[in-house]
Short mmCIF file of C-alpha atoms and ligand atoms in Angstrom, two decimals:
data_model
loop_
_atom_site.label_atom_id
_atom_site.label_comp_id
_atom_site.label_asym_id
_atom_site.label_seq_id
_atom_site.Cartn_x
_atom_site.Cartn_y
_atom_site.Cartn_z
CA MET E 1 79.52 136.05 52.62
CA ALA E 2 79.01 134.39 49.24
CA ASN E 3 78.59 136.38 46.06
CA ILE E 4 75.62 135.51 43.91
CA LEU E 5 75.80 135.57 40.18
CA LEU E 6 72.44 135.66 38.45
CA VAL E 7 71.81 134.44 34.90
CA LEU E 8 68.65 135.56 33.06
CA ASN E 9 67.24 134.19 29.84
CA ALA E 10 64.21 136.24 28.84
CA GLY E 11 61.79 135.37 26.06
CA SER E 12 58.55 136.94 24.90
CA SER E 13 56.44 135.25 27.57
CA SER E 14 58.92 133.82 30.07
CA ILE E 15 62.03 134.59 32.07
CA LYS E 16 64.29 131.74 33.13
CA PHE E 17 66.81 132.35 35.90
CA SER E 18 69.75 130.55 37.49
CA ALA E 19 71.62 131.78 40.56
CA TYR E 20 75.18 130.59 41.25
CA ASP E 21 77.51 130.84 44.21
CA ALA E 22 80.39 132.79 42.70
CA ASP E 23 82.70 131.83 45.55
CA THR E 24 82.91 128.25 44.33
CA ASP E 25 85.46 127.43 41.63
CA ASP E 26 82.91 125.48 39.62
CA LEU E 27 80.06 127.98 40.20
CA GLN E 28 77.73 125.85 42.31
CA LEU E 29 74.09 126.28 41.45
CA VAL E 30 72.02 127.79 44.28
CA THR E 31 68.62 127.79 42.59
CA ARG E 32 67.06 127.93 39.14
CA GLY E 33 63.56 128.42 37.85
CA GLN E 34 61.29 130.50 35.68
CA VAL E 35 58.30 132.76 35.41
CA GLU E 36 56.17 131.54 32.50
CA GLY E 37 52.96 132.69 30.84
CA LEU E 38 53.73 136.37 31.45
CA PHE E 39 50.81 137.74 29.47
CA SER E 40 48.36 134.86 29.83
CA ALA E 41 48.45 132.72 32.98
CA PRO E 42 51.61 133.67 34.88
CA ARG E 43 53.24 131.08 37.10
CA PHE E 44 56.53 130.87 38.95
CA ALA E 45 58.53 127.80 39.88
CA ALA E 46 61.99 127.42 41.40
CA TYR E 47 64.19 124.40 42.11
CA ASN E 48 67.19 123.81 44.32
CA ALA E 49 70.53 122.41 43.15
CA ARG E 50 69.20 118.85 43.56
CA GLY E 51 66.33 119.63 41.21
CA GLU E 52 63.69 119.58 43.96
CA LYS E 53 60.96 122.18 43.80
CA SER E 54 61.80 124.96 46.25
CA GLY E 55 59.20 127.58 45.39
CA GLU E 56 56.08 128.14 43.32
CA HIS E 57 53.39 130.71 42.78
CA ALA E 58 50.48 131.06 40.35
CA TRP E 59 48.72 134.31 39.62
CA ARG E 60 45.02 134.39 38.78
CA THR E 61 44.20 133.38 35.21
CA GLY E 62 43.80 136.55 33.18
CA ASP E 63 46.36 138.43 35.29
CA THR E 64 49.14 139.75 33.15
CA LEU E 65 52.67 140.19 34.32
CA GLU E 66 55.25 142.47 32.72
CA HIS E 67 58.91 141.43 32.52
CA ALA E 68 59.61 143.99 35.27
CA ASP E 69 57.07 142.33 37.59
CA ALA E 70 58.60 138.93 36.89
CA ILE E 71 62.09 140.20 37.73
CA ALA E 72 60.74 141.77 40.93
CA HIS E 73 59.25 138.39 41.84
CA ILE E 74 62.53 136.57 41.14
CA SER E 75 64.46 139.18 43.20
CA ALA E 76 62.03 138.79 46.09
CA TYR E 77 62.42 135.01 45.90
CA LEU E 78 66.22 135.32 46.00
CA ARG E 79 65.99 137.79 48.91
CA GLY E 80 63.82 135.26 50.71
CA LEU E 81 66.64 132.74 50.35
CA GLY E 82 68.94 135.30 51.91
CA VAL E 83 70.94 135.79 48.74
CA GLY E 84 69.33 138.75 46.99
CA HIS E 85 71.35 141.43 48.73
CA ARG E 86 74.58 139.74 47.71
CA LEU E 87 73.88 140.02 44.00
CA LYS E 88 77.23 140.82 42.40
CA ALA E 89 76.66 140.46 38.66
CA VAL E 90 73.98 139.50 36.16
CA GLY E 91 74.61 137.60 32.92
CA HIS E 92 72.06 137.65 30.11
CA ARG E 93 71.40 135.44 27.15
CA VAL E 94 71.08 137.69 24.10
CA VAL E 95 70.26 136.00 20.84
CA HIS E 96 72.07 138.33 18.44
CA GLY E 97 75.47 139.94 18.64
CA GLY E 98 75.56 140.73 14.91
CA ALA E 99 78.94 140.96 13.20
CA GLN E 100 80.22 143.28 15.92
CA PHE E 101 79.93 141.27 19.15
CA THR E 102 81.95 138.11 18.71
CA LYS E 103 82.50 137.62 22.45
CA PRO E 104 80.49 138.26 25.62
CA VAL E 105 80.62 141.90 26.65
CA ILE E 106 80.05 144.06 29.75
CA VAL E 107 76.92 146.09 29.11
CA THR E 108 77.34 149.86 28.92
CA GLU E 109 74.86 152.38 27.58
CA HIS E 110 76.73 152.34 24.26
CA VAL E 111 76.64 148.52 24.07
CA LEU E 112 72.94 148.51 24.85
CA ASN E 113 72.27 151.01 22.06
CA GLU E 114 74.24 148.86 19.64
CA LEU E 115 72.31 145.76 20.69
CA GLU E 116 69.01 147.59 20.18
CA ARG E 117 70.13 148.35 16.63
CA LEU E 118 70.38 144.60 15.95
CA THR E 119 66.66 144.12 16.65
CA PRO E 120 65.72 143.91 12.94
CA LEU E 121 67.96 140.81 12.69
CA ALA E 122 66.00 139.01 15.46
CA PRO E 123 62.74 140.89 15.99
CA LEU E 124 61.05 138.02 17.84
CA HIS E 125 63.81 137.60 20.42
CA GLN E 126 66.21 140.55 20.76
CA PRO E 127 63.78 143.07 22.35
CA HIS E 128 62.76 140.54 25.02
CA ASN E 129 66.37 139.60 25.74
CA LEU E 130 67.25 143.26 26.27
CA LYS E 131 64.30 144.19 28.49
CA PRO E 132 65.76 142.71 31.72
CA ILE E 133 69.04 144.52 31.06
CA HIS E 134 67.19 147.86 31.07
CA ILE E 135 65.21 146.89 34.16
CA ILE E 136 68.28 145.83 36.16
CA ALA E 137 70.26 148.88 35.02
CA GLN E 138 67.50 151.06 36.48
CA ARG E 139 67.01 149.12 39.70
CA HIS E 140 70.61 148.14 40.42
CA PRO E 141 72.82 150.60 38.55
CA ASP E 142 75.91 149.40 40.44
CA VAL E 143 75.54 145.74 39.50
CA PRO E 144 77.64 144.88 36.43
CA GLN E 145 75.80 143.14 33.61
CA VAL E 146 77.19 140.93 30.86
CA ALA E 147 75.54 140.08 27.54
CA CYS E 148 76.33 136.63 26.09
CA PHE E 149 75.32 135.94 22.51
CA ASP E 150 73.95 132.86 20.75
CA THR E 151 75.73 133.98 17.60
CA ALA E 152 79.19 134.76 19.00
CA PHE E 153 80.62 131.23 19.07
CA HIS E 154 80.15 130.97 15.29
CA ALA E 155 82.30 134.03 14.58
CA THR E 156 85.11 131.56 13.75
CA GLN E 157 83.21 130.26 10.69
CA PRO E 158 85.10 130.89 7.46
CA GLU E 159 83.45 133.35 5.09
CA VAL E 160 82.58 130.54 2.71
CA ALA E 161 80.43 128.99 5.45
CA SER E 162 78.71 132.21 6.48
CA ALA E 163 78.06 133.75 3.05
CA PHE E 164 74.82 133.52 1.10
CA ALA E 165 75.04 133.57 -2.69
CA LEU E 166 73.24 136.93 -2.77
CA PRO E 167 74.05 140.33 -4.28
CA GLU E 168 76.35 142.58 -2.29
CA SER E 169 73.53 145.06 -1.71
CA LEU E 170 72.06 142.48 0.70
CA THR E 171 75.24 141.15 2.27
CA ARG E 172 76.27 144.75 3.05
CA ARG E 173 73.14 145.03 5.15
CA GLY E 174 74.21 142.06 7.29
CA VAL E 175 72.32 139.34 5.39
CA ARG E 176 74.58 136.33 6.03
CA ARG E 177 74.60 133.16 8.11
CA TYR E 178 75.25 133.92 11.80
CA GLY E 179 74.26 130.63 13.43
CA PHE E 180 72.68 130.19 16.88
CA HIS E 181 72.80 127.89 19.95
CA GLY E 182 76.40 129.12 20.29
CA LEU E 183 76.38 129.05 24.11
CA SER E 184 75.33 125.41 24.03
CA TYR E 185 78.03 124.49 21.51
CA GLU E 186 80.63 126.41 23.48
CA TYR E 187 79.65 124.58 26.66
CA VAL E 188 79.83 121.20 24.89
CA SER E 189 83.23 122.08 23.43
CA THR E 190 84.52 122.76 26.98
CA GLN E 191 83.24 119.33 28.05
CA LEU E 192 84.85 117.31 25.26
CA PRO E 193 88.27 117.03 26.90
CA ASN E 194 86.57 115.79 30.11
CA LEU E 195 84.91 112.77 28.52
CA PRO E 196 86.20 109.47 29.93
CA ASN E 197 88.04 107.20 27.47
CA LEU E 198 88.33 110.07 25.08
CA PRO E 199 89.22 108.61 21.70
CA ASP E 200 92.10 110.19 19.82
CA GLY E 201 90.93 113.11 17.81
CA ALA E 202 87.79 113.78 19.84
CA ARG E 203 88.86 117.37 19.84
CA GLY E 204 89.44 116.92 16.12
CA ARG E 205 86.35 116.83 13.93
CA THR E 206 83.14 116.86 15.96
CA VAL E 207 79.52 117.22 14.91
CA VAL E 208 77.26 118.35 17.76
CA ALA E 209 73.51 117.84 17.47
CA HIS E 210 71.64 120.31 19.70
CA LEU E 211 68.13 118.85 19.59
CA GLY E 212 65.72 120.82 21.76
CA ASN E 213 62.57 122.72 20.82
CA GLY E 214 64.92 124.64 18.58
CA ALA E 215 67.45 122.37 16.89
CA SER E 216 70.68 122.74 14.96
CA LEU E 217 73.97 121.04 14.18
CA CYS E 218 77.44 122.48 14.52
CA ALA E 219 80.70 121.32 12.96
CA LEU E 220 83.57 121.82 15.42
CA ASP E 221 87.13 121.66 14.21
CA ALA E 222 89.38 121.33 17.26
CA GLY E 223 86.59 122.88 19.33
CA ARG E 224 85.97 125.85 16.99
CA SER E 225 82.78 126.30 14.99
CA ILE E 226 83.40 126.06 11.25
CA ALA E 227 79.80 125.49 10.05
CA THR E 228 76.30 125.29 11.48
CA THR E 229 72.83 124.60 10.14
CA MET E 230 71.07 127.75 11.41
CA GLY E 231 71.67 130.84 9.33
CA PHE E 232 70.44 134.42 9.18
CA THR E 233 67.66 133.49 11.59
CA ALA E 234 66.92 130.53 13.84
CA LEU E 235 64.61 129.11 11.14
CA ASP E 236 67.15 127.43 8.89
CA GLY E 237 68.51 123.89 8.95
CA LEU E 238 66.88 121.11 10.92
CA MET E 239 63.17 120.50 11.36
CA MET E 240 62.22 121.66 14.88
CA GLY E 241 59.31 121.55 17.31
CA THR E 242 57.29 124.17 15.46
CA ARG E 243 59.83 125.64 12.96
CA CYS E 244 60.24 124.33 9.44
CA GLY E 245 64.02 124.35 9.03
CA ASN E 246 65.55 124.29 5.57
CA LEU E 247 63.01 125.50 2.98
CA ASP E 248 63.13 126.34 -0.71
CA PRO E 249 62.76 130.17 -0.77
CA GLY E 250 60.45 129.67 -3.74
CA VAL E 251 57.85 128.42 -1.26
CA LEU E 252 57.77 131.93 0.25
CA LEU E 253 57.11 133.48 -3.15
CA TYR E 254 54.31 130.97 -3.69
CA MET E 255 52.78 131.84 -0.31
CA ILE E 256 52.86 135.54 -1.20
CA ASP E 257 51.81 135.40 -4.86
CA GLU E 258 49.41 132.47 -4.95
CA LEU E 259 48.09 132.29 -1.40
CA GLY E 260 48.05 136.06 -0.77
CA MET E 261 49.72 135.67 2.61
CA ASN E 262 51.40 138.63 4.27
CA ALA E 263 54.69 138.67 6.17
CA ARG E 264 53.13 138.15 9.62
CA GLU E 265 51.03 135.20 8.41
CA ILE E 266 54.08 133.59 6.80
CA GLU E 267 56.09 134.20 9.97
CA ASP E 268 53.40 132.43 11.98
CA VAL E 269 53.46 129.40 9.67
CA LEU E 270 57.25 129.14 9.56
CA TYR E 271 57.94 129.72 13.26
CA ARG E 272 54.85 128.37 15.04
CA GLN E 273 52.85 126.06 12.78
CA SER E 274 55.54 123.94 11.11
CA GLY E 275 58.10 121.35 12.17
CA LEU E 276 56.96 118.38 14.25
CA LEU E 277 53.68 120.16 15.02
CA GLY E 278 52.88 121.01 11.41
CA VAL E 279 53.76 117.61 9.96
CA SER E 280 52.10 115.54 12.70
CA GLY E 281 49.12 117.86 13.12
CA LEU E 282 49.34 116.73 16.73
CA SER E 283 52.16 118.26 18.76
CA GLY E 284 55.58 119.87 18.55
CA ASP E 285 56.69 117.90 21.60
CA MET E 286 58.78 114.85 20.80
CA ARG E 287 57.54 112.93 23.87
CA THR E 288 53.93 113.21 22.70
CA LEU E 289 54.83 112.02 19.20
CA ILE E 290 56.87 109.06 20.42
CA ALA E 291 53.92 108.00 22.58
CA SER E 292 51.48 108.29 19.65
CA GLU E 293 50.33 105.50 17.32
CA ASP E 294 49.17 108.05 14.74
CA SER E 295 50.74 107.54 11.29
CA ARG E 296 51.31 111.28 10.86
CA ALA E 297 53.20 111.39 14.17
CA ARG E 298 55.35 108.48 12.91
CA PHE E 299 56.07 110.30 9.66
CA ALA E 300 56.94 113.52 11.52
CA ILE E 301 59.59 111.62 13.50
CA GLU E 302 60.86 109.90 10.33
CA LEU E 303 61.27 113.27 8.62
CA TYR E 304 62.90 114.76 11.74
CA VAL E 305 65.51 111.97 11.82
CA TYR E 306 66.06 112.05 8.05
CA ARG E 307 66.70 115.81 8.14
CA ILE E 308 69.24 115.43 10.97
CA ALA E 309 71.10 112.68 9.10
CA ARG E 310 71.13 114.64 5.83
CA GLU E 311 72.30 117.86 7.41
CA ALA E 312 74.91 115.91 9.42
CA GLY E 313 76.27 114.80 6.04
CA SER E 314 76.82 118.44 5.12
CA MET E 315 78.59 119.13 8.44
CA ILE E 316 80.81 116.08 7.86
CA ALA E 317 81.63 117.37 4.38
CA ALA E 318 82.57 120.80 5.81
CA LEU E 319 84.88 119.02 8.29
CA ARG E 320 86.13 116.58 5.61
CA GLY E 321 85.38 113.71 7.97
CA ILE E 322 84.21 113.06 11.49
CA ASP E 323 85.82 111.72 14.67
CA THR E 324 83.07 112.39 17.20
CA LEU E 325 79.30 112.85 17.19
CA VAL E 326 77.64 114.43 20.23
CA PHE E 327 73.95 114.55 21.15
CA THR E 328 72.71 117.27 23.46
CA ALA E 329 69.58 119.24 24.62
CA GLY E 330 66.08 117.86 25.41
CA VAL E 331 65.66 115.33 22.60
CA GLY E 332 69.40 114.62 22.20
CA GLU E 333 69.90 113.90 25.90
CA ASN E 334 66.65 112.04 26.57
CA SER E 335 65.40 110.26 23.46
CA ALA E 336 67.27 106.96 23.01
CA ASP E 337 65.00 106.23 20.06
CA THR E 338 66.00 109.39 18.16
CA ARG E 339 69.69 108.83 18.85
CA ARG E 340 69.51 105.22 17.61
CA ARG E 341 67.67 106.14 14.43
CA VAL E 342 70.04 109.00 13.60
CA CYS E 343 73.08 106.78 14.21
CA GLU E 344 71.63 103.96 12.07
CA GLN E 345 71.22 106.38 9.19
CA LEU E 346 74.78 107.68 9.72
CA ALA E 347 76.37 104.21 10.01
CA TRP E 348 78.09 104.83 6.63
CA CYS E 349 80.51 107.32 8.21
CA GLY E 350 81.93 104.70 10.60
CA ILE E 351 79.53 104.61 13.57
CA ASP E 352 79.37 101.26 15.36
CA PHE E 353 76.42 101.93 17.62
CA ASP E 354 76.05 100.45 21.12
CA GLU E 355 72.31 100.12 21.79
CA GLN E 356 72.79 98.88 25.36
CA ALA E 357 74.87 101.94 26.23
CA ASN E 358 72.35 104.12 24.41
CA VAL E 359 69.46 102.90 26.54
CA ALA E 360 71.64 103.31 29.65
CA ARG E 361 72.26 106.97 28.58
CA GLY E 362 75.94 106.46 27.74
CA PRO E 363 77.67 108.78 28.05
CA ARG E 364 79.50 106.88 25.29
CA ILE E 365 76.98 105.19 23.00
CA SER E 366 79.33 103.78 20.36
CA LYS E 367 81.32 100.56 20.70
CA ASP E 368 85.05 100.62 21.51
CA THR E 369 85.72 99.46 17.97
CA SER E 370 83.72 102.31 16.41
CA LYS E 371 85.70 104.62 14.12
CA VAL E 372 83.49 107.50 15.24
CA GLY E 373 82.94 108.07 18.98
CA VAL E 374 79.31 108.91 19.78
CA TRP E 375 78.50 110.62 23.07
CA ILE E 376 75.68 112.18 25.06
CA VAL E 377 76.85 115.44 26.62
CA PRO E 378 74.19 117.33 28.63
CA THR E 379 74.34 121.01 27.76
CA ASP E 380 74.27 123.90 30.24
CA GLU E 381 73.94 127.26 28.51
CA GLU E 382 73.25 129.06 31.79
CA LEU E 383 76.49 127.82 33.35
CA MET E 384 78.35 128.97 30.23
CA ILE E 385 76.83 132.46 30.69
CA ALA E 386 77.73 132.39 34.39
CA ARG E 387 81.35 131.52 33.55
CA HIS E 388 81.59 134.37 31.03
CA THR E 389 79.96 136.75 33.49
CA ARG E 390 82.41 135.85 36.22
CA ASN E 391 85.39 136.11 33.89
CA LEU E 392 84.38 139.54 32.64
CA THR E 393 83.32 141.02 35.96
CA SER E 394 85.99 139.30 38.07
CA VAL E 395 83.47 138.28 40.69
CA THR E 396 85.99 136.30 42.73
CA ARG E 397 86.32 134.96 46.23
CA GLY E 398 85.83 137.19 49.29
P1 LIG W 1 64.42 124.24 24.66
O1 LIG W 1 64.95 124.31 23.26
O2 LIG W 1 63.14 124.96 24.85
O3 LIG W 1 65.47 124.49 25.73
P2 LIG W 1 64.69 121.46 25.48
O4 LIG W 1 66.14 121.38 25.22
O5 LIG W 1 64.21 121.32 26.88
O6 LIG W 1 63.99 122.71 24.82
O7 LIG W 1 63.99 120.29 24.58
C1 LIG W 1 62.63 120.12 24.55
C2 LIG W 1 62.32 118.91 23.71
O8 LIG W 1 62.91 117.76 24.32
C3 LIG W 1 60.83 118.62 23.57
O9 LIG W 1 60.50 118.25 22.24
C4 LIG W 1 60.65 117.40 24.47
O10 LIG W 1 59.60 116.58 24.03
C5 LIG W 1 61.97 116.70 24.27
N1 LIG W 1 62.18 115.71 25.33
C6 LIG W 1 62.38 115.92 26.64
N2 LIG W 1 62.46 114.72 27.29
C7 LIG W 1 62.29 113.75 26.36
C8 LIG W 1 62.25 112.32 26.37
N3 LIG W 1 62.41 111.64 27.50
N4 LIG W 1 62.05 111.67 25.20
C9 LIG W 1 61.89 112.34 24.06
N5 LIG W 1 61.90 113.67 23.96
C10 LIG W 1 62.10 114.38 25.11
#
């Protein structure tokens, strides 16, 4: 009988899940899906390994669903597939591991307490990430759980990359650059050696552009993170769907002193009203902006590309050069237009771009003669969590 390894990624209003067959060497996907709109208009959808819809359910509008109800629904769905009772381990995406958790960890009561204490560092995410851990610990106390952190992969950054130029009174309290999207970067770094026609040095100096709703860049030196654009929070660096990215801190003082805004109002502007949405006034979704003729939508995309190219320059400086550029996540994997524009603006560093390959989705989108190899590498953060969970819990064959 196969062992099932479940991966959960819980946010404030959704829980995404992926279930893997732990008896396969490469952790074959059994099903994945999500419960969305927990506190507004809850709906469930699941897909099989081929990406075909295999289950769906919508609650009445106005019904609210707690995280616990959503997990119960996911468990019932898995039981219906005949896999629920074989649940052997659960892996969780947890945004913040702080300075302490630099690797995935088996969750104990002590670990959970420590993770709760990191909530002030990620108040919008950490409590939601931890909720399913509590729920599963209560319902299935014998099932081992593993926490995997978005920050952990960046623990290899040198101090000069992670430090802010702030007084020690603040750095002592943990105010430093942690970096995020680490599970995505780690997954991509495991894929680099598998790329066909790998140019020499592809494991040398690599800049990875994770361009999803959230977006960041990471500088990988021989597969290890040495710099990244996100910092203390997931606000810094690139312009994103609804987040501003890099911002002069003086703007915050202006918002407080001159506009009389309080912390929650500023948070709303920086996290939910800025980025592609704020600049275009239209949408934070790249597909909508690409399809639009509106001049503000055009400018939002121009700024988005410009910010990526400028920040890529800083990653290249941290690496003292670049051998490989990788695009990943929703925009990086699917928007040929964004990839072309970024590469045009980065041509100075030795990119000889192959537009035909780009439109055909690569995976290599630079010419053979290009000094810098440019690739599309689809990310899979859930599989990375599943691998860590299996390694730590030794969920093996039989
Ligand atoms: P998340 O960070 O939530 O995981 P994704 O990695 O799925 O997000 O990325 C979502 C983004 O990818 C959205 O802005 C969406 O518009 C964009 N995207 C998805 N497909 C395409 C496409 N074909 N062309 C352009 N943008 C796309």
